[in-house]
Short mmCIF file of C-alpha atoms in Angstrom, two decimals:
data_model
loop_
_atom_site.label_atom_id
_atom_site.label_comp_id
_atom_site.label_asym_id
_atom_site.label_seq_id
_atom_site.Cartn_x
_atom_site.Cartn_y
_atom_site.Cartn_z
CA MET A 18 12.79 28.79 7.56
CA ARG A 19 12.28 28.63 11.33
CA THR A 20 9.29 28.77 13.67
CA THR A 21 8.24 27.64 17.12
CA VAL A 22 5.48 25.26 15.99
CA GLY A 23 5.39 23.63 12.57
CA ILE A 24 1.87 22.51 11.67
CA ILE A 25 1.32 19.99 8.88
CA GLY A 26 -2.16 20.23 7.41
CA ALA A 27 -4.63 23.11 6.98
CA GLY A 28 -7.78 21.29 7.93
CA PRO A 29 -9.81 22.50 10.91
CA ALA A 30 -7.30 21.05 13.41
CA GLY A 31 -4.23 22.73 11.94
CA LEU A 32 -5.98 26.03 11.25
CA LEU A 33 -7.55 26.28 14.69
CA LEU A 34 -4.28 25.38 16.39
CA ALA A 35 -2.53 28.16 14.47
CA ARG A 36 -5.20 30.64 15.58
CA LEU A 37 -5.02 29.55 19.24
CA LEU A 38 -1.22 29.80 19.20
CA HIS A 39 -1.34 33.23 17.55
CA ASN A 40 -3.70 34.46 20.27
CA ALA A 41 -1.27 33.10 22.87
CA GLY A 42 1.68 34.90 21.27
CA ILE A 43 3.31 31.72 19.90
CA ASP A 44 4.44 31.73 16.28
CA SER A 45 3.70 28.93 13.83
CA VAL A 46 3.87 27.97 10.16
CA VAL A 47 1.16 25.89 8.48
CA LEU A 48 2.03 23.62 5.53
CA GLU A 49 -0.81 22.36 3.32
CA SER A 50 -0.35 20.15 0.26
CA ARG A 51 -3.61 21.22 -1.43
CA ASP A 52 -4.54 24.61 -2.81
CA ARG A 53 -6.82 27.01 -0.97
CA ALA A 54 -9.84 26.34 -3.17
CA TYR A 55 -9.70 22.62 -2.43
CA VAL A 56 -9.46 23.13 1.35
CA GLU A 57 -12.40 25.52 1.30
CA ARG A 58 -14.72 23.23 -0.65
CA ARG A 59 -14.06 19.68 0.64
CA GLN A 60 -17.24 18.42 2.28
CA ARG A 61 -16.82 16.87 5.70
CA ALA A 62 -18.52 17.35 9.06
CA GLY A 63 -21.35 19.75 9.77
CA ILE A 64 -22.24 19.42 13.47
CA LEU A 65 -20.39 21.52 16.05
CA GLU A 66 -20.60 20.57 19.71
CA GLN A 67 -21.25 23.25 22.30
CA GLY A 68 -17.57 23.23 23.31
CA THR A 69 -16.43 23.67 19.71
CA VAL A 70 -18.77 26.61 19.24
CA ASP A 71 -17.44 28.20 22.43
CA VAL A 72 -13.81 27.71 21.34
CA LEU A 73 -14.39 29.25 17.89
CA ARG A 74 -16.06 32.27 19.46
CA ALA A 75 -13.26 32.73 21.98
CA ALA A 76 -10.68 32.42 19.19
CA GLY A 77 -12.30 35.21 17.19
CA ALA A 78 -13.70 32.88 14.53
CA GLY A 79 -17.35 32.88 15.55
CA GLU A 80 -18.87 35.95 13.89
CA ARG A 81 -20.14 34.31 10.69
CA MET A 82 -20.91 31.05 12.51
CA ASP A 83 -23.20 32.95 14.91
CA ARG A 84 -24.85 34.73 11.99
CA GLU A 85 -25.29 31.80 9.60
CA GLY A 86 -25.03 28.65 11.73
CA LEU A 87 -28.19 26.84 12.78
CA ARG A 88 -28.50 26.15 16.50
CA HIS A 89 -30.17 22.82 17.21
CA ASP A 90 -31.62 21.99 20.60
CA GLY A 91 -32.26 18.33 19.86
CA ILE A 92 -32.42 15.43 17.44
CA GLU A 93 -35.23 13.10 16.46
CA LEU A 94 -34.98 9.31 16.57
CA ARG A 95 -37.27 7.34 14.25
CA PHE A 96 -38.00 3.63 14.51
CA SER A 97 -41.00 1.39 13.91
CA ARG A 98 -42.72 4.37 12.20
CA ARG A 99 -42.53 6.26 15.52
CA HIS A 100 -40.52 9.35 16.39
CA HIS A 101 -38.99 10.56 19.63
CA ARG A 102 -37.29 13.93 20.18
CA VAL A 103 -34.23 14.19 22.45
CA ASP A 104 -34.26 17.66 24.08
CA PHE A 105 -30.61 18.64 24.60
CA PRO A 106 -30.92 21.76 26.79
CA ALA A 107 -33.42 20.11 29.12
CA LEU A 108 -31.13 17.11 29.62
CA THR A 109 -27.70 18.79 29.71
CA GLY A 110 -28.18 22.02 31.58
CA GLY A 111 -28.60 24.15 28.49
CA ARG A 112 -26.13 22.72 25.94
CA SER A 113 -26.93 22.50 22.25
CA VAL A 114 -25.17 21.89 18.91
CA THR A 115 -24.79 24.06 15.82
CA VAL A 116 -25.07 23.07 12.17
CA TYR A 117 -22.20 24.85 10.42
CA ALA A 118 -20.23 23.02 7.75
CA GLN A 119 -16.53 22.24 8.13
CA THR A 120 -15.95 24.05 4.85
CA GLU A 121 -17.25 27.24 6.45
CA VAL A 122 -15.13 26.77 9.57
CA CYS A 123 -12.06 26.41 7.36
CA LYS A 124 -12.95 29.51 5.33
CA ASP A 125 -13.26 31.57 8.51
CA LEU A 126 -9.98 30.31 9.97
CA ILE A 127 -8.08 30.71 6.68
CA ALA A 128 -9.25 34.32 6.39
CA LEU A 129 -8.07 35.05 9.94
CA GLN A 130 -4.71 33.35 9.39
CA LEU A 131 -3.99 35.20 6.16
CA GLU A 132 -5.06 38.48 7.70
CA SER A 133 -3.16 38.38 10.98
CA GLY A 134 -1.54 35.01 11.62
CA GLY A 135 1.73 33.34 10.70
CA PRO A 136 2.58 31.88 7.29
CA LEU A 137 -0.03 29.57 5.74
CA LEU A 138 1.60 27.85 2.75
CA PHE A 139 -0.76 26.13 0.32
CA GLU A 140 0.48 23.71 -2.35
CA THR A 141 3.32 22.80 -0.02
CA GLU A 142 3.82 19.09 0.56
CA ALA A 143 5.41 17.83 3.77
CA LEU A 144 7.85 15.09 2.76
CA ALA A 145 9.19 13.95 6.14
CA VAL A 146 9.45 14.80 9.83
CA GLU A 147 13.02 14.45 11.05
CA GLY A 148 14.56 14.61 14.52
CA ALA A 149 11.26 14.24 16.36
CA ALA A 150 13.04 12.83 19.42
CA THR A 151 15.46 15.77 19.59
CA ASP A 152 14.94 19.40 20.65
CA ARG A 153 15.34 20.49 17.01
CA PRO A 154 12.72 18.69 14.91
CA ARG A 155 12.45 19.57 11.22
CA VAL A 156 9.92 19.19 8.48
CA ARG A 157 11.26 18.65 4.97
CA PHE A 158 8.81 20.01 2.43
CA ARG A 159 8.46 20.77 -1.25
CA ARG A 160 6.64 23.74 -2.71
CA GLY A 161 4.93 23.90 -6.06
CA GLY A 162 1.67 21.94 -5.91
CA GLU A 163 0.41 18.64 -4.63
CA GLY A 164 2.98 15.96 -5.28
CA GLY A 165 5.52 18.77 -5.57
CA GLU A 166 6.97 17.56 -8.86
CA GLY A 167 9.56 20.06 -9.96
CA GLY A 168 9.14 22.17 -6.83
CA ALA A 169 11.98 23.34 -4.63
CA GLU A 170 12.73 21.38 -1.46
CA ASP A 171 13.15 23.28 1.78
CA VAL A 172 13.29 22.69 5.53
CA LEU A 173 11.16 24.11 8.33
CA GLU A 174 13.05 24.05 11.62
CA CYS A 175 10.83 24.01 14.69
CA ASP A 176 10.71 23.60 18.44
CA TYR A 177 7.63 21.40 18.01
CA VAL A 178 5.87 19.69 15.08
CA VAL A 179 2.15 18.93 14.99
CA GLY A 180 0.78 16.42 12.50
CA CYS A 181 -2.74 17.51 11.50
CA ASP A 182 -2.30 15.80 8.14
CA GLY A 183 -4.81 12.98 8.42
CA PHE A 184 -4.51 9.22 8.27
CA TRP A 185 -2.43 9.22 5.08
CA GLY A 186 -0.06 12.00 6.12
CA VAL A 187 3.63 11.69 6.95
CA ALA A 188 3.42 12.49 10.68
CA ARG A 189 1.74 9.36 12.04
CA ALA A 190 4.32 7.01 10.53
CA VAL A 191 7.09 8.74 12.51
CA VAL A 192 5.78 7.55 15.89
CA PRO A 193 7.76 4.38 16.73
CA ASN A 194 6.14 1.34 18.31
CA GLY A 195 2.70 2.86 17.96
CA ARG A 196 -0.29 0.69 18.76
CA THR A 197 -3.43 0.85 16.62
CA PHE A 198 -7.02 -0.16 17.29
CA GLU A 199 -9.54 -0.28 14.49
CA ARG A 200 -12.82 -1.59 13.21
CA THR A 201 -14.08 -1.45 9.63
CA TYR A 202 -17.83 -1.63 9.15
CA PRO A 203 -19.41 -3.64 6.30
CA PHE A 204 -21.52 -0.68 5.18
CA GLY A 205 -21.10 2.95 4.21
CA TRP A 206 -23.19 6.08 3.79
CA LEU A 207 -24.51 7.23 0.42
CA GLY A 208 -24.67 10.98 1.02
CA ILE A 209 -26.33 13.65 -1.06
CA LEU A 210 -26.53 17.44 -1.13
CA ALA A 211 -29.82 18.72 -2.51
CA ASP A 212 -31.09 22.19 -3.30
CA VAL A 213 -34.24 21.89 -1.23
CA ALA A 214 -35.27 23.17 2.18
CA PRO A 215 -34.81 20.55 4.94
CA SER A 216 -37.87 18.43 5.64
CA HIS A 217 -37.43 18.81 9.40
CA ASP A 218 -35.99 21.59 11.53
CA GLU A 219 -33.63 19.22 13.40
CA LEU A 220 -31.57 16.16 12.46
CA VAL A 221 -33.51 12.92 12.11
CA TYR A 222 -31.76 9.59 12.78
CA ALA A 223 -33.84 6.68 11.46
CA ARG A 224 -33.47 2.98 12.17
CA HIS A 225 -35.31 0.93 9.52
CA ASP A 226 -35.31 -2.73 8.52
CA ARG A 227 -33.94 -1.68 5.11
CA GLY A 228 -31.09 0.24 6.74
CA PHE A 229 -30.22 3.51 8.43
CA ALA A 230 -31.13 6.96 7.10
CA LEU A 231 -30.21 10.46 8.26
CA LEU A 232 -31.92 13.72 7.45
CA SER A 233 -29.57 16.65 7.98
CA MET A 234 -28.95 20.06 6.42
CA ARG A 235 -26.28 22.57 5.47
CA SER A 236 -28.48 25.68 5.43
CA PRO A 237 -32.18 26.65 5.39
CA SER A 238 -32.19 25.96 1.63
CA VAL A 239 -29.74 23.01 1.30
CA SER A 240 -30.45 19.50 2.61
CA ARG A 241 -27.84 16.88 3.44
CA LEU A 242 -29.17 13.31 3.57
CA TYR A 243 -27.65 9.85 3.95
CA LEU A 244 -28.57 6.24 3.31
CA GLN A 245 -26.86 3.13 4.66
CA VAL A 246 -25.52 1.12 1.71
CA PRO A 247 -23.07 -1.78 1.24
CA ALA A 248 -19.45 -0.67 1.66
CA ASP A 249 -18.58 -1.30 -2.00
CA THR A 250 -21.46 0.79 -3.40
CA ASP A 251 -20.83 3.06 -6.38
CA ALA A 252 -22.87 6.25 -5.88
CA ASP A 253 -23.35 6.60 -9.66
CA ASN A 254 -25.36 3.37 -9.67
CA TRP A 255 -28.14 5.12 -7.75
CA SER A 256 -30.45 7.37 -9.75
CA ASP A 257 -31.80 10.50 -8.09
CA GLU A 258 -35.31 9.06 -8.06
CA GLU A 259 -34.12 5.83 -6.43
CA ILE A 260 -32.35 7.81 -3.70
CA TRP A 261 -35.42 9.90 -2.88
CA ASP A 262 -37.69 6.84 -2.92
CA GLU A 263 -35.43 4.97 -0.52
CA LEU A 264 -35.10 7.95 1.82
CA GLU A 265 -38.87 8.24 1.89
CA ARG A 266 -39.25 4.57 2.84
CA ARG A 267 -36.69 4.67 5.64
CA LEU A 268 -37.88 7.96 7.14
CA GLU A 269 -41.58 7.14 7.04
CA THR A 270 -43.79 7.69 10.10
CA ASP A 271 -47.45 7.15 10.94
CA ASP A 272 -48.26 10.86 10.92
CA ASP A 273 -48.55 13.24 7.97
CA TRP A 274 -44.83 14.10 7.70
CA THR A 275 -43.54 14.25 4.12
CA LEU A 276 -40.05 14.33 2.60
CA ARG A 277 -39.28 17.33 0.40
CA ARG A 278 -37.52 16.48 -2.85
CA GLY A 279 -35.26 18.67 -4.94
CA PRO A 280 -32.31 18.67 -7.36
CA ILE A 281 -29.38 16.58 -6.12
CA THR A 282 -26.15 18.52 -6.63
CA GLN A 283 -23.66 16.05 -5.16
CA LYS A 284 -23.56 12.39 -4.15
CA SER A 285 -20.79 10.20 -2.76
CA VAL A 286 -20.21 7.17 -0.54
CA THR A 287 -18.47 7.57 2.83
CA PRO A 288 -16.80 4.49 4.37
CA MET A 289 -17.49 3.67 8.02
CA ARG A 290 -14.46 3.10 10.19
CA SER A 291 -13.18 3.40 13.77
CA TYR A 292 -9.46 3.91 14.35
CA VAL A 293 -7.20 5.03 17.21
CA HIS A 294 -3.42 5.40 17.23
CA GLU A 295 -1.63 5.34 20.58
CA PRO A 296 0.32 7.26 21.68
CA MET A 297 -0.47 10.63 20.13
CA ARG A 298 3.04 11.96 20.79
CA HIS A 299 6.64 11.07 20.07
CA GLY A 300 9.27 13.44 21.45
CA ARG A 301 8.41 16.86 20.06
CA LEU A 302 5.98 15.51 17.45
CA PHE A 303 2.27 15.59 18.35
CA LEU A 304 -0.62 14.06 16.42
CA ALA A 305 -4.03 15.72 16.23
CA GLY A 306 -7.31 15.00 14.48
CA ASP A 307 -7.55 12.24 11.86
CA ALA A 308 -3.80 11.58 12.09
CA ALA A 309 -4.54 9.98 15.47
CA HIS A 310 -8.16 8.85 15.37
CA ILE A 311 -11.14 8.30 13.08
CA VAL A 312 -14.76 7.75 14.09
CA PRO A 313 -17.77 6.68 12.03
CA PRO A 314 -19.88 9.77 11.28
CA THR A 315 -22.95 8.54 13.17
CA GLY A 316 -21.96 10.34 16.36
CA ALA A 317 -20.85 13.61 14.67
CA LYS A 318 -17.55 13.52 16.55
CA GLY A 319 -14.70 13.77 13.99
CA LEU A 320 -14.27 17.54 13.74
CA ASN A 321 -15.09 18.00 17.42
CA LEU A 322 -12.42 15.52 18.49
CA ALA A 323 -9.86 17.43 16.44
CA VAL A 324 -10.87 20.63 18.23
CA GLY A 325 -10.42 18.90 21.59
CA ASP A 326 -6.91 17.81 20.60
CA VAL A 327 -5.70 21.24 19.54
CA VAL A 328 -7.28 23.03 22.50
CA THR A 329 -5.40 20.65 24.79
CA LEU A 330 -2.15 21.13 22.86
CA ALA A 331 -2.41 24.92 22.62
CA ARG A 332 -3.00 25.09 26.37
CA ALA A 333 0.04 22.88 27.00
CA LEU A 334 2.28 24.93 24.69
CA ALA A 335 1.14 28.19 26.29
CA HIS A 336 1.85 26.69 29.72
CA ARG A 337 5.33 25.69 28.54
CA ALA A 338 6.02 29.19 27.21
CA ALA A 339 4.81 30.82 30.44
CA THR A 340 6.37 28.49 33.02
CA GLY A 341 9.05 26.40 31.29
CA SER A 342 7.23 23.28 32.51
CA ASP A 343 6.60 20.29 30.26
CA GLU A 344 3.94 18.89 32.58
CA LEU A 345 0.95 19.50 30.30
CA LEU A 346 2.86 18.53 27.15
CA ASP A 347 3.84 15.25 28.79
CA ALA A 348 0.19 14.61 29.62
CA TYR A 349 -1.07 15.49 26.11
CA SER A 350 -1.56 11.97 24.76
CA ALA A 351 -3.23 10.56 27.86
CA THR A 352 -5.47 13.63 28.23
CA CYS A 353 -6.66 13.47 24.63
CA LEU A 354 -7.12 9.71 24.57
CA ARG A 355 -9.58 9.78 27.46
CA ARG A 356 -11.86 11.96 25.37
CA VAL A 357 -11.10 10.05 22.17
CA TRP A 358 -12.17 6.73 23.62
CA GLN A 359 -15.40 8.17 25.01
CA ALA A 360 -16.16 9.52 21.54
CA GLU A 361 -15.26 6.17 19.97
CA ARG A 362 -17.59 4.45 22.43
CA PHE A 363 -20.46 6.82 21.67
CA SER A 364 -19.93 6.63 17.89
CA TYR A 365 -19.86 2.83 18.05
CA ASP A 366 -23.03 2.78 20.18
CA MET A 367 -24.88 5.05 17.76
CA THR A 368 -23.69 3.05 14.75
CA THR A 369 -24.72 -0.32 16.15
CA LEU A 370 -27.98 1.15 17.46
CA LEU A 371 -29.19 2.46 14.13
CA HIS A 372 -27.62 0.42 11.31
CA THR A 373 -28.82 -2.94 10.01
CA ALA A 374 -25.83 -5.27 9.98
CA PRO A 375 -25.56 -7.76 7.10
CA GLY A 376 -26.80 -11.10 8.33
CA ALA A 377 -28.35 -9.66 11.49
CA THR A 378 -30.67 -12.11 13.23
CA PRO A 379 -34.24 -11.32 14.36
CA PHE A 380 -32.89 -11.40 17.94
CA GLU A 381 -30.38 -8.65 17.13
CA ASP A 382 -33.07 -6.62 15.39
CA ARG A 383 -35.26 -6.77 18.49
CA LEU A 384 -32.34 -5.75 20.68
CA GLN A 385 -31.91 -2.59 18.60
CA LEU A 386 -35.57 -1.74 19.04
CA ALA A 387 -35.34 -2.44 22.77
CA ARG A 388 -32.39 -0.05 23.06
CA LEU A 389 -34.31 2.65 21.20
CA ASP A 390 -37.37 2.06 23.40
CA ARG A 391 -35.14 2.48 26.45
CA ILE A 392 -33.89 5.86 25.23
CA ALA A 393 -37.45 6.97 24.46
CA SER A 394 -38.78 5.93 27.89
CA SER A 395 -35.88 6.50 30.30
CA ARG A 396 -34.62 9.98 31.19
CA ALA A 397 -31.33 8.47 32.35
CA ALA A 398 -30.71 6.74 28.98
CA GLU A 399 -31.83 9.83 27.08
CA THR A 400 -29.52 12.04 29.17
CA ASP A 401 -26.53 9.81 28.44
CA LEU A 402 -27.14 10.23 24.71
CA ALA A 403 -27.70 14.01 24.99
CA GLU A 404 -24.56 14.58 27.08
CA ALA A 405 -22.41 12.62 24.65
CA TYR A 406 -23.92 14.19 21.53
CA THR A 407 -23.50 17.78 22.74
CA GLY A 408 -19.91 17.05 23.71
CA PHE A 409 -17.50 15.74 26.31
CA PRO A 410 -15.39 18.30 28.22
CA LEU A 411 -12.48 19.71 26.20
CA GLY A 412 -9.00 19.01 27.52
#
């Protein structure tokens, strides 16, 4: 099998890259170890930056997003039983974000790829990337289900390989002499999905002495909520009633706001971690999305960073096809990493602003409150948050 661009991984990064390349007249093949049902139901991010929304529309994948997604023009910060709304359009020249789950983005892109794109091979495990430093890289793969036991081995010959296969995939390990930067946080998020209308029409980020809480949503009838918990927490050790009680405590205010409760349909614990791999390229192998970087979810940047990567790469590959120049491909890693580090900075700032660290001193607690007071009272500080939250320039 041969193609111009071999893409490992059918998450949002790999699927969007395939769509962008198709629209540019560049052929690709996407290899995904899981089956279609798994890819379309795995719960991940739900906040799309303005730039991501614009890219999906331009790629032809925005129709259902525009119909079903929830545009949000701000977020609410809660602390000391107070609340302060950050007005995105007023602070950013009109930008906003959209609540539209990653599962839905993947469904839309999969449908487009199967309808009019190149091959999208589910249950096809990439085993190795070979010859990345040559002009004939190859991906060895096995078909026949995750793990590929008993499946037939084959080779995908490419001009370029893109690893969109996450932290545990095969692509990242191929980059020689890579340098990594990481931080693991001593807490995680206990997240729930609940069949109840959201208790607020925008996301609420709460700093509380008992720990962080987030009120979010997936649709007008489904709420998504999170609690800061110790990193080693087992979600099954929390009863539904305990979760609702704790959310109510951490989200409390001095007005008459109330938390709506409903049946919890899913609960899990998400670890909190920051990670960057440099460089994001080796020869004709390029890394994108979680294969190159991970952010804690506080800043809502993971999916959006992946979009930035593949927009940059698709532009560089189209430039190479049109001009024969490798200039943009050679700049890929440095271009992406500038945006990655700004997102890492913002995600770290939001995490340390809102979470209660184990062993935090009263001095550190007061510093958090002072930082929140600054955002609530300074247009400059508020603008910095709004600009970062709605998204850094793509590419």
